[in-house]
mmCIF file of C-alpha atoms in Angstrom:
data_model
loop_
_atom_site.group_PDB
_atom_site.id
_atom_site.type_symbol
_atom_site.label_atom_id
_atom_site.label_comp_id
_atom_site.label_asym_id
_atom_site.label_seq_id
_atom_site.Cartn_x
_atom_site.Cartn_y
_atom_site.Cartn_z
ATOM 1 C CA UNK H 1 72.016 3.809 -65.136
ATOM 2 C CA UNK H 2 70.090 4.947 -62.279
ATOM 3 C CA UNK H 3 71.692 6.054 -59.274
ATOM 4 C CA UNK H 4 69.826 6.679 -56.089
ATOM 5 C CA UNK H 5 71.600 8.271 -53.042
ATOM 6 C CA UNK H 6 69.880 8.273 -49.254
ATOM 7 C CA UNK H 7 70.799 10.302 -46.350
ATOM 8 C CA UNK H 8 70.863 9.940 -43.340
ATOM 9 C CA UNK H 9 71.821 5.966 -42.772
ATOM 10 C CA UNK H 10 71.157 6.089 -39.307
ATOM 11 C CA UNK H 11 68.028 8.786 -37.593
ATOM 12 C CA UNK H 12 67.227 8.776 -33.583
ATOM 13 C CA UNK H 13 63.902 11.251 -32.984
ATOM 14 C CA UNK H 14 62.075 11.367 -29.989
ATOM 15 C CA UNK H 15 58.335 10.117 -29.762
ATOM 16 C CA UNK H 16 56.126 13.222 -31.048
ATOM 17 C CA UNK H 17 59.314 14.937 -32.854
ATOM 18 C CA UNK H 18 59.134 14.879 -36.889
ATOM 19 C CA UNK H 19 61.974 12.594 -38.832
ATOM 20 C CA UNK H 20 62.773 13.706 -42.619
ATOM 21 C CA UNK H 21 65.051 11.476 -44.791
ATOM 22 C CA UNK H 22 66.276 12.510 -48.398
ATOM 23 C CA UNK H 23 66.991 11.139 -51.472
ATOM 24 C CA UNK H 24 68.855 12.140 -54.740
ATOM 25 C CA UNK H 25 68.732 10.322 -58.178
ATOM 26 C CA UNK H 26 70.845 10.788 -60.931
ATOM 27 C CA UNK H 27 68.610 10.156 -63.933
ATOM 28 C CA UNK H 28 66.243 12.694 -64.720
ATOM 29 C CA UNK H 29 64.340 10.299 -66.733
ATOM 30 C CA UNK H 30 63.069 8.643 -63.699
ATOM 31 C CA UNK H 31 59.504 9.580 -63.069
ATOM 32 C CA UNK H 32 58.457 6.905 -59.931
ATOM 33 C CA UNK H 33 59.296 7.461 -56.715
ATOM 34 C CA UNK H 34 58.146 4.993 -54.069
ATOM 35 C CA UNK H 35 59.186 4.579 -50.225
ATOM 36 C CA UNK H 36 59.238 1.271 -48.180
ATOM 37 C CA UNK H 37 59.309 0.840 -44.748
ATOM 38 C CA UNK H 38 60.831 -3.062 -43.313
ATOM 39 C CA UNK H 39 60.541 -3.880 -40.055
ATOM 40 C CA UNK H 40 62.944 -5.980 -39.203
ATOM 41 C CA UNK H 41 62.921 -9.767 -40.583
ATOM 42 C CA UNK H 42 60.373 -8.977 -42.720
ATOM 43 C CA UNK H 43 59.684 -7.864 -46.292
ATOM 44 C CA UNK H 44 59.679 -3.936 -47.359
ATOM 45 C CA UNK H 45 56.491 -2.754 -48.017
ATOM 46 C CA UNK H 46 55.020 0.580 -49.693
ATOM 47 C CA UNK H 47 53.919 3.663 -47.134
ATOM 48 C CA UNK H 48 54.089 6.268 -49.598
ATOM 49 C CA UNK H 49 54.719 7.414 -53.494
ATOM 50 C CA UNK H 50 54.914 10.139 -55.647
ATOM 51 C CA UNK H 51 54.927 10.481 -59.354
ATOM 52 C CA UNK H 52 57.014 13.189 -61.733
ATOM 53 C CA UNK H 53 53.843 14.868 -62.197
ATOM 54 C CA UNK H 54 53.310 16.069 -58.771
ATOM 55 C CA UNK H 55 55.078 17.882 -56.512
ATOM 56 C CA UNK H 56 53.855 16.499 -52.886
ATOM 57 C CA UNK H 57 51.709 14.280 -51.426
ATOM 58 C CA UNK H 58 50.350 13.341 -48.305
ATOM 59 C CA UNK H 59 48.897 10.460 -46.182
ATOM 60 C CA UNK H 60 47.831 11.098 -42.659
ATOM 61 C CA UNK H 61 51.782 11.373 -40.599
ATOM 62 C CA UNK H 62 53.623 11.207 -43.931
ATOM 63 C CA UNK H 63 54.770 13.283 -47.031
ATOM 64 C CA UNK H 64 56.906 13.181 -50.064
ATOM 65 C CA UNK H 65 58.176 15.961 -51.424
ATOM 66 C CA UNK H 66 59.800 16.143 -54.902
ATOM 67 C CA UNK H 67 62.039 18.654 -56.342
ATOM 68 C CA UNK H 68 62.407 17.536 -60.179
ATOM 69 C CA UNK H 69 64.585 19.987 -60.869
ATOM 70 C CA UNK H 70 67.060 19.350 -58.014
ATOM 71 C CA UNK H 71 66.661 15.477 -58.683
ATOM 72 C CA UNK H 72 66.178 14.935 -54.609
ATOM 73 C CA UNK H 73 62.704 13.659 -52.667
ATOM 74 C CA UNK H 74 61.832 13.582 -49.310
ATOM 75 C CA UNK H 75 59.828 11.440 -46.379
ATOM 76 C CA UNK H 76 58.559 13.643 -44.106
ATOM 77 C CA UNK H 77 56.719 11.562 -40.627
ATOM 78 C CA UNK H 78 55.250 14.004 -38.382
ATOM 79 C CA UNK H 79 54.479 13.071 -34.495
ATOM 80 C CA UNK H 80 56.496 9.731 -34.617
ATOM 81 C CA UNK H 81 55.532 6.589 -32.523
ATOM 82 C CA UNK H 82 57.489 3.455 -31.451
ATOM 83 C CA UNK H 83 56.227 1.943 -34.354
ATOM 84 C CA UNK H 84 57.249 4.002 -37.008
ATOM 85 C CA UNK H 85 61.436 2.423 -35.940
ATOM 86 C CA UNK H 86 62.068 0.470 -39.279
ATOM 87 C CA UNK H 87 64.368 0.691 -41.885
ATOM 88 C CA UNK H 88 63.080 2.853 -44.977
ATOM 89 C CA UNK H 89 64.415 2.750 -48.433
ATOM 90 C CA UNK H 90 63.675 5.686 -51.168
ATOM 91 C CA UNK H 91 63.878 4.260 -54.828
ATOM 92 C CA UNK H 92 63.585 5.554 -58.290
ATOM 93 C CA UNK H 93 62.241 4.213 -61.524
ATOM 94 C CA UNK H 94 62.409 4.746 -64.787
ATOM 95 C CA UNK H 95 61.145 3.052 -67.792
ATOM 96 C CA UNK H 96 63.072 2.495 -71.176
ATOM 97 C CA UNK H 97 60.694 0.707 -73.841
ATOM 98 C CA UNK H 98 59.657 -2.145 -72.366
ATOM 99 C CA UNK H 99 62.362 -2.009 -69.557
ATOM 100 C CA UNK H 100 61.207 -1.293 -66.456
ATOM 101 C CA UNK H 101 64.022 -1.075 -63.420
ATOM 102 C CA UNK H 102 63.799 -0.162 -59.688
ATOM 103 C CA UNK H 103 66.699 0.949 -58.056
ATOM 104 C CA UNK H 104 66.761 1.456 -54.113
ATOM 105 C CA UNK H 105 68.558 3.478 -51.939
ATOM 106 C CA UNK H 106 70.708 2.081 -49.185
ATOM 107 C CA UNK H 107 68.291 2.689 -46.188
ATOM 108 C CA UNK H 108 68.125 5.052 -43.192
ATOM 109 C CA UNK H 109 67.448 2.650 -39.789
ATOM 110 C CA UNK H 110 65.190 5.230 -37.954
ATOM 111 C CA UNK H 111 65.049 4.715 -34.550
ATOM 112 C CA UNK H 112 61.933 6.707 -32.581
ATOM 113 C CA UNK H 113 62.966 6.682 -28.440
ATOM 114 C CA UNK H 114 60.325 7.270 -25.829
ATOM 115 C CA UNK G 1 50.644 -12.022 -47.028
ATOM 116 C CA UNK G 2 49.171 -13.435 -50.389
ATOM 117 C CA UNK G 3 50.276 -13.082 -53.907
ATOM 118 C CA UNK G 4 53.880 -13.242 -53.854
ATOM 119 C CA UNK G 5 55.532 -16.198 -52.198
ATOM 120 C CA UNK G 6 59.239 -17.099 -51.901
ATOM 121 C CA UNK G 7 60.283 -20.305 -50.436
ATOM 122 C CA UNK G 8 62.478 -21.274 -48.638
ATOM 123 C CA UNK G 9 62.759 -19.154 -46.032
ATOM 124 C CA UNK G 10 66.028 -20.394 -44.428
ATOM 125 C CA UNK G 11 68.437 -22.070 -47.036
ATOM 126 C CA UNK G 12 71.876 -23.538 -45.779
ATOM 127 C CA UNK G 13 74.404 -24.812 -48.294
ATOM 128 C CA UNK G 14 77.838 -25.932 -48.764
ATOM 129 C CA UNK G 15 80.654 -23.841 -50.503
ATOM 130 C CA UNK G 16 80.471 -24.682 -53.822
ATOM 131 C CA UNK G 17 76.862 -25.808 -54.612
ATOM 132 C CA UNK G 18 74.679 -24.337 -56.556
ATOM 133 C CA UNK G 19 71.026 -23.494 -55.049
ATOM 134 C CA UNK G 20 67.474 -22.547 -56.658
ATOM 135 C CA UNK G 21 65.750 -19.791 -54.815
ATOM 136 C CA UNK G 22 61.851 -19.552 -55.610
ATOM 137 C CA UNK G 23 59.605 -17.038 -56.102
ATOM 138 C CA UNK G 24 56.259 -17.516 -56.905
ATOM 139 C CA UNK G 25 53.566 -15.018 -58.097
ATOM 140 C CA UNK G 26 49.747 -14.991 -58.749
ATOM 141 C CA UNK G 27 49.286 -10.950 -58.979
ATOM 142 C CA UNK G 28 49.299 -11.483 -62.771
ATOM 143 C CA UNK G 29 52.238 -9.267 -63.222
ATOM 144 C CA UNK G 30 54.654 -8.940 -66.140
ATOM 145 C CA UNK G 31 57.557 -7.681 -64.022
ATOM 146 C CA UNK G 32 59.563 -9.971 -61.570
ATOM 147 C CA UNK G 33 63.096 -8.657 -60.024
ATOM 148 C CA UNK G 34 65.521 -10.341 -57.690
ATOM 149 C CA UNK G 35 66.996 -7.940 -54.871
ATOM 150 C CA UNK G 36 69.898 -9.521 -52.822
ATOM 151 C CA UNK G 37 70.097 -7.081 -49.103
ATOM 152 C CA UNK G 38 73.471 -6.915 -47.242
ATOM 153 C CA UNK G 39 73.385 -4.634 -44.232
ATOM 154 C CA UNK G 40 73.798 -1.075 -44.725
ATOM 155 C CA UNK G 41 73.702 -1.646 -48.982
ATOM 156 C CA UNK G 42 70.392 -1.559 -49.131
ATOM 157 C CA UNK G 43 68.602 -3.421 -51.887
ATOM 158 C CA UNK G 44 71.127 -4.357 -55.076
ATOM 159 C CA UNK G 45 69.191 -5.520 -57.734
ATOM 160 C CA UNK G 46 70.426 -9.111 -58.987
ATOM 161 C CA UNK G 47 68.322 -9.372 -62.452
ATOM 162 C CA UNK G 48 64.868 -8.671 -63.852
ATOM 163 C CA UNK G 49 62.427 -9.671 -66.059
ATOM 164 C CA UNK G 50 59.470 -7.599 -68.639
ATOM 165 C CA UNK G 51 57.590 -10.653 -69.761
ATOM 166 C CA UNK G 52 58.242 -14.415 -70.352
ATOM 167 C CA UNK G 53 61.475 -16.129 -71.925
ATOM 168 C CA UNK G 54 63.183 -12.720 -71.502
ATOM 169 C CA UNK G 55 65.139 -11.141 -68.180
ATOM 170 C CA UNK G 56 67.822 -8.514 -67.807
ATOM 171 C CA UNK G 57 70.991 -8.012 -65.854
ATOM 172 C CA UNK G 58 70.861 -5.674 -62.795
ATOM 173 C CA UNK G 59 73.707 -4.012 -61.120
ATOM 174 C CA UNK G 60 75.190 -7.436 -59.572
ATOM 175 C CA UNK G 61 73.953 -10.218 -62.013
ATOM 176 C CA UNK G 62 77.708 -12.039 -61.398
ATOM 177 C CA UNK G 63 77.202 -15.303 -60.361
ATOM 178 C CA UNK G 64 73.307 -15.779 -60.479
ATOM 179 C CA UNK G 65 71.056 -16.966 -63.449
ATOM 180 C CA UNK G 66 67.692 -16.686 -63.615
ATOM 181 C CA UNK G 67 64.824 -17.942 -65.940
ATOM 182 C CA UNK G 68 61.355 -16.902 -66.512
ATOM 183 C CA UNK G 69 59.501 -19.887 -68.403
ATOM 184 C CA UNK G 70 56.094 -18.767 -66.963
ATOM 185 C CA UNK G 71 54.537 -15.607 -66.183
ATOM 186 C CA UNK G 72 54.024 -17.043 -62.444
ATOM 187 C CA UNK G 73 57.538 -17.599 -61.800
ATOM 188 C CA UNK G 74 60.850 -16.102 -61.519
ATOM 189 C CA UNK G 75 63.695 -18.651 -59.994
ATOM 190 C CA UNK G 76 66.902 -17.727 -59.001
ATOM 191 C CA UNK G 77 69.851 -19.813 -59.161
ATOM 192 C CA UNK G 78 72.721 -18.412 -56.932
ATOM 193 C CA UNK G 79 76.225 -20.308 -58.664
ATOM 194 C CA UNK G 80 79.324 -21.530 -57.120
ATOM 195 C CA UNK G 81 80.863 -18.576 -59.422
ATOM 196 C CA UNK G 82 79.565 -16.390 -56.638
ATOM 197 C CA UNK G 83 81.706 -15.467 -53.908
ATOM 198 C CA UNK G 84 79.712 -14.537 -51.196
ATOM 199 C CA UNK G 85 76.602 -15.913 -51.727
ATOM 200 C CA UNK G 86 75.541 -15.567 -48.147
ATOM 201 C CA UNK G 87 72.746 -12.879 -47.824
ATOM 202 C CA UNK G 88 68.889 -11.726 -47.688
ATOM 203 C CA UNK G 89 67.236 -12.503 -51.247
ATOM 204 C CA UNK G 90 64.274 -11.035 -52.028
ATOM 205 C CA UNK G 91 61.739 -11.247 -54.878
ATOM 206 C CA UNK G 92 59.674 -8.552 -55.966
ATOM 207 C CA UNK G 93 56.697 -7.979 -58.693
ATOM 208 C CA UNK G 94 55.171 -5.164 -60.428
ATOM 209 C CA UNK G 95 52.822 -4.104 -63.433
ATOM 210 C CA UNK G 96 55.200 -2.807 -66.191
ATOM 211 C CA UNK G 97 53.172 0.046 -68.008
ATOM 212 C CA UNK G 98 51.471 2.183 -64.744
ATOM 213 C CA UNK G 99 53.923 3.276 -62.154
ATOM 214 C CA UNK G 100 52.639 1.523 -59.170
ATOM 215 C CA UNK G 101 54.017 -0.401 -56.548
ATOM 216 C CA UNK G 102 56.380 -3.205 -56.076
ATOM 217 C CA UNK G 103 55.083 -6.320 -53.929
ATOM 218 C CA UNK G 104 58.107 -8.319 -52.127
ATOM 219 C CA UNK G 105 58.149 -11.818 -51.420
ATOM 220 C CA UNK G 106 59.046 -12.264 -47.596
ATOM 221 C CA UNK G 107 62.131 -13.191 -48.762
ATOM 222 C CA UNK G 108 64.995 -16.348 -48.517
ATOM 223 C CA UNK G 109 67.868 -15.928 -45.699
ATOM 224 C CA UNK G 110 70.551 -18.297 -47.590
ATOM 225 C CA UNK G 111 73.850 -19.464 -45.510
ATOM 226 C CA UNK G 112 76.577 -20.770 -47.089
ATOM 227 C CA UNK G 113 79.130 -22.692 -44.643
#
């Protein structure tokens, strides 16, 4: 099955510096690649994804990169805020017939200090 | 906040009891998982389902059943065959056949004392 690694577990940035957090996966069938961001107490929820068929995308302050090849994906947040101090959690699909399973990484806590 | 609704929030139980966790959707989706969060693990997926009357194991299934006798609906049922039960549950839903996103429930804090 599907193994997804995260790194780091645990990111301090200053306000206005950038924070980049990387994944590897272990099946190079998987061709979804979604990141959540949870605040704490509450449920994950989608900022960002990228599918096998493109390399990098971007939405305002953040990017995914994906390196298909390598098996490994990045979240790139430029000119972090307070707000952006969650948990986020890289994941990997892939789909087998009908099957259909999401497997998560095990989080990095970023913490962004004024 | 709408479409995907787990309930209870807070569940306390006894050692030894089964419980039923809920989870609720009205997004019309085929796929339903069950995620259970410990800190620093991350989100372990418990079981999952494709479409009605059928579900798969995940990675932890031990000690949790699930059934999925409407599209809408995707209970959990953590057993007294699991032995640490306490933990974050959460429910998630997604179309099957397009890659898109997973919606989570807000999720069930059980307790077992």
């Amino acid at each position: 099955g599907e193994n997804v690694e995260q790194h780091p577990s645990t990111l301090s940035v200053q306000e206005g510096d950038s924070a980049v957090i990387k994944c590897t996966y272990s099946d190079s069938a998987s061709n979804y690649f979604p990141w959540y961001k949870q605040e704490l107490g509450k449920r994950p929820q989608l900022i960002i994804d990228i599918r096998s068929n493109v390399g990098e995308k971007k939405d305002q302050r953040i990017a995914v990169t994906l390196n298909k090849t390598a098996k490994h994906f990045s979240l790139h947040i430029t000119e972090t805020q307070p707000e952006d101090s969650a948990v986020y959690f890289c994941a990997a699909r892939y789909s087998t017939g009908t099957a259909s399973k999401l497997t998560f990484g095990t989080g990095t806590r970023l913490q962004v200090t004024l | 906040d709408g479409g995907i609704t787990q309930s209870p929030k807070y569940l306390f139980r006894k050692e030894g009891q089964n419980v039923t966790l809920s989870c609720e959707q009205n997004l019309n989706h085929d796929a339903m998982y069950w995620y259970r969060q410990d800190p620093g693990q991350g989100l372990r997926l418990i079981y999952y389902s494709q479409i009605v009357n059928d579900f798969q194991k995940g990675d932890i299934a031990e000690g949790y059943s699930v059934s999925r006798e409407k599209k809408e609906s995707f209970p959990l049922t953590v057993t007294s065959a699991q032995k640490n039960p306490t933990a974050f549950y959460l429910c998630a839903s997604s179309i099957i056949h397009l890659n898109t996103e997973a919606f989570f429930g807000q999720g069930t804090r059980l307790t077992v004392v």
